[in-house]
Coordinates of C-alpha atoms and ligand atoms in Angstrom, one line a residue:
X18 CA 7.9 3.8 25.8
X19 CA 7.1 5.1 22.3
X20 CA 9.1 3.4 19.5
X21 CA 10.2 5.5 16.5
X22 CA 9.9 3.9 13.1
X23 CA 10.7 5.5 9.8
X24 CA 8.1 4.8 7.0
X25 CA 9.8 5.1 3.6
X26 CA 7.0 7.0 2.0
X27 CA 6.0 10.5 1.1
X28 CA 2.4 9.6 0.8
X29 CA 0.8 11.3 3.8
X30 CA -2.4 9.4 3.3
X31 CA -0.7 6.1 3.8
X32 CA 1.3 7.5 6.8
X33 CA -1.9 8.5 8.6
X34 CA -3.5 5.1 7.8
X35 CA -0.5 3.2 9.3
X36 CA -0.2 5.5 12.4
X37 CA -3.9 4.7 13.1
X38 CA -3.4 1.0 12.7
X39 CA -0.1 0.7 14.7
X40 CA -1.4 2.9 17.6
X41 CA 0.2 5.4 19.9
X42 CA 3.0 3.0 21.1
X43 CA 4.7 3.7 17.8
X44 CA 5.7 7.0 16.4
X45 CA 5.8 6.9 12.6
X46 CA 8.2 9.3 10.9
X47 CA 8.0 10.2 7.3
X48 CA 11.0 10.8 4.9
X49 CA 10.0 14.5 5.1
X50 CA 10.3 14.4 8.9
X51 CA 14.0 13.3 8.4
X52 CA 14.6 15.8 5.6
X53 CA 15.2 13.0 3.1
X54 CA 14.4 14.2 -0.4
X55 CA 16.2 11.5 -2.4
X56 CA 14.2 9.5 -4.8
X57 CA 14.2 6.0 -3.5
X58 CA 15.0 3.4 -6.2
X59 CA 12.1 1.0 -6.9
X60 CA 13.4 -1.1 -9.7
X61 CA 12.5 -4.7 -8.8
X62 CA 9.9 -6.6 -10.7
X63 CA 7.9 -7.8 -7.7
X64 CA 6.1 -6.1 -4.8
X65 CA 8.3 -8.1 -2.4
X66 CA 11.5 -6.9 -4.2
X67 CA 10.4 -3.3 -4.2
X68 CA 9.4 -3.2 -0.6
X69 CA 12.7 -4.8 0.4
X70 CA 14.7 -2.4 -1.9
X71 CA 13.1 0.7 -0.4
X72 CA 13.4 -0.4 3.2
X73 CA 17.1 -1.4 2.8
X74 CA 17.9 1.9 1.1
X75 CA 16.5 3.9 4.0
X76 CA 18.1 1.7 6.6
X77 CA 21.5 2.0 4.9
X78 CA 21.0 5.8 4.7
X79 CA 19.8 6.4 8.2
X80 CA 20.7 3.4 10.4
X81 CA 17.2 3.8 11.9
X82 CA 14.5 1.1 12.3
X83 CA 12.2 1.5 9.3
X84 CA 9.7 -0.1 7.0
X85 CA 8.6 0.3 3.4
X86 CA 5.7 -1.0 1.5
X87 CA 4.7 -1.7 -2.1
X88 CA 1.2 -2.3 -3.3
X89 CA -0.3 -3.4 -6.6
X90 CA -3.7 -3.9 -8.0
X91 CA -3.7 -7.3 -9.8
X92 CA -6.5 -7.7 -12.3
X93 CA -7.2 -11.3 -13.4
X94 CA -8.4 -10.6 -17.0
X95 CA -5.2 -8.4 -17.5
X96 CA -2.9 -11.2 -16.4
X97 CA -2.1 -9.4 -13.1
X98 CA -1.6 -6.0 -14.5
X99 CA -1.1 -3.2 -13.4
X100 CA 0.7 -5.0 -10.5
X101 CA 4.0 -3.4 -9.8
X102 CA 3.2 -0.7 -12.3
X103 CA 0.1 0.5 -10.5
X104 CA 1.3 4.0 -9.6
X105 CA 2.3 4.9 -13.2
X106 CA 0.2 2.6 -15.3
X107 CA -1.0 5.3 -17.7
X108 CA 2.5 6.7 -18.1
X109 CA 5.0 9.0 -16.5
X110 CA 3.3 12.1 -14.9
X111 CA -0.2 10.4 -14.9
X112 CA -2.6 10.8 -12.1
X113 CA -5.0 8.4 -10.3
X114 CA -7.8 9.4 -12.7
X115 CA -5.7 8.5 -15.8
X116 CA -4.9 5.1 -14.3
X117 CA -8.5 4.3 -13.6
X118 CA -9.4 5.5 -17.2
X119 CA -6.9 3.1 -18.6
X120 CA -8.0 0.0 -16.7
X121 CA -11.7 0.7 -17.4
X122 CA -10.9 0.9 -21.1
X123 CA -8.9 -2.3 -21.0
X124 CA -11.7 -4.1 -19.2
X125 CA -14.4 -2.7 -21.5
X126 CA -16.7 -5.6 -22.6
X127 CA -14.8 -8.1 -20.5
X128 CA -17.0 -10.0 -18.1
X129 CA -14.4 -11.2 -15.6
X130 CA -13.8 -8.2 -13.3
X131 CA -12.0 -10.1 -10.6
X132 CA -9.1 -8.3 -9.0
X133 CA -7.1 -8.1 -5.8
X134 CA -4.9 -5.5 -4.0
X135 CA -1.8 -7.0 -2.6
X136 CA 0.5 -5.1 -0.2
X137 CA 3.9 -6.1 1.1
X138 CA 5.7 -4.5 4.1
X139 CA 9.4 -4.9 4.6
X140 CA 10.4 -4.0 8.2
X141 CA 14.0 -3.7 9.2
X142 CA 14.7 -3.8 13.0
X143 CA 18.3 -3.6 14.1
X144 CA 19.4 -4.7 10.6
X145 CA 17.1 -7.8 10.3
X146 CA 14.4 -7.8 7.7
X147 CA 10.9 -9.2 8.1
X148 CA 8.1 -9.2 5.5
X149 CA 4.3 -9.1 5.9
X150 CA 1.8 -9.6 3.1
X151 CA -1.9 -8.5 3.1
X152 CA -4.5 -9.1 0.4
X153 CA -8.1 -8.2 -0.4
X154 CA -10.1 -9.7 -3.2
X155 CA -12.9 -8.0 -5.0
X156 CA -14.0 -6.7 -8.4
X157 CA -13.5 -3.7 -10.7
X158 CA -16.7 -1.8 -11.3
X159 CA -17.7 -0.2 -14.6
X160 CA -18.1 3.3 -13.2
X161 CA -16.5 5.3 -10.4
X162 CA -18.2 5.7 -7.0
X163 CA -17.2 7.6 -3.9
X164 CA -14.8 10.4 -2.9
X165 CA -12.8 9.0 0.0
X166 CA -9.5 7.1 -0.3
X167 CA -7.1 7.4 -3.2
X168 CA -5.7 5.5 -6.2
X169 CA -8.1 2.9 -7.6
X170 CA -10.5 3.1 -4.7
X171 CA -13.5 4.5 -6.6
X172 CA -13.6 1.4 -8.9
X173 CA -12.8 -1.4 -6.4
X174 CA -15.5 -3.2 -4.5
X175 CA -14.2 -5.7 -2.0
X176 CA -15.9 -9.1 -1.7
X177 CA -18.9 -9.1 0.7
X178 CA -19.6 -5.4 0.2
X179 CA -21.6 -3.3 -2.2
X180 CA -19.7 -0.1 -1.7
X181 CA -16.4 0.8 -3.3
X182 CA -13.4 1.5 -1.1
X183 CA -13.9 5.2 -1.9
X184 CA -17.4 5.1 -0.4
X185 CA -16.3 3.6 2.9
X186 CA -15.2 5.5 6.0
X187 CA -11.5 5.0 6.6
X188 CA -12.0 2.7 9.6
X189 CA -14.0 0.3 7.5
X190 CA -11.5 0.3 4.6
X191 CA -8.5 -0.1 7.0
X192 CA -10.2 -3.0 8.7
X193 CA -10.4 -5.1 5.5
X194 CA -7.8 -3.6 3.1
X195 CA -4.6 -5.2 1.8
X196 CA -2.5 -2.5 3.7
X197 CA -4.7 -2.8 6.8
X198 CA -4.2 -6.6 6.9
X199 CA -0.4 -6.4 6.2
X200 CA 0.0 -3.6 8.8
X201 CA -2.0 -5.5 11.4
X202 CA 0.4 -8.5 10.9
X203 CA 3.3 -6.2 11.3
X204 CA 1.8 -4.5 14.3
X205 CA 1.2 -7.8 16.0
X206 CA 4.8 -8.9 15.3
X207 CA 6.1 -5.5 16.6
X208 CA 4.0 -5.7 19.8
X209 CA 5.1 -9.2 20.6
X210 CA 8.7 -8.4 19.8
X211 CA 8.7 -5.3 22.1
X212 CA 6.8 -7.2 24.8
X213 CA 9.8 -9.6 25.1
Ligands
ITT28 P1 5.0 5.6 -2.2 O1 5.8 4.8 -3.1 O2 5.5 7.1 -2.0 O3 4.9 5.0 -0.9 P2 2.8 5.1 -3.9 O4 1.6 6.1 -4.3 O5 3.6 4.7 -5.0 O6 3.5 5.8 -2.7 P3 2.1 2.3 -3.4 O7 3.4 1.8 -4.0 O8 1.7 1.7 -2.1 O9 2.1 3.9 -3.3 O10 1.0 2.0 -4.4 C1 1.1 2.0 -5.8 C2 -0.2 2.5 -6.4 O11 -1.2 1.5 -6.2 C3 -0.7 3.8 -5.9 O12 -0.2 4.9 -6.6 C4 -2.2 3.7 -6.1 O13 -2.5 4.0 -7.5 C5 -2.4 2.2 -5.9 N1 -2.9 1.9 -4.5 C6 -2.1 1.6 -3.5 N2 -2.8 1.4 -2.4 C7 -4.1 1.7 -2.7 C8 -5.3 1.7 -2.0 O14 -5.4 1.5 -0.7 N3 -6.4 2.0 -2.7 C9 -6.4 2.3 -4.0 N4 -5.3 2.3 -4.7 C10 -4.1 2.0 -4.1

């Protein structure tokens, strides 16, 4: 039996990633698939809070089993920024390139380039919420490299690799990424819950 789950996102890139990770036993529906155009509030000051807020909002609205995620890039030398502000770090209406430009400027001349991506999933099944966290450590480069992926991928090199996330084929990034790790935990939980 295939289980339907609504993913509270409009980012098709993330939707494809998660569908690949969770496998064919789960059918992931986007907000677009449900015809939901409402802007989901994301006003908490932590990734955990935002993921929970988004998932609860969609559950209340649809009554369907669903999940939401929130991700942040946390840079050591910037005291954890951009963090929850990762999507709009360079201001309202900014794009991925503007955000990269801003962090590269802020890190100019700074030796400590340590950073991590952290991802939190909030899953709501029959009204009960479960959270799963994934994290990948690495460093911010001084120049962009690669064309794959999205967001800060061209300037993030995970520990143990010399390529940026944007230079990696999707299967490789998914296997080690923050979202891949959090989604794998969620998938394991879902599979064991449905096996019962
Ligand atoms: P939704 O809220 O519609 O799901 P979003 O783009 O805001 O999409 P996130 O909250 O997951 O997505 O992530 C916030 C930002 O963090 C995102 O806009 C990117 O700039 C960055 N980001 C998230 N995941 C990333 C990844 O795998 N690689 C690089 N940057 C990423």
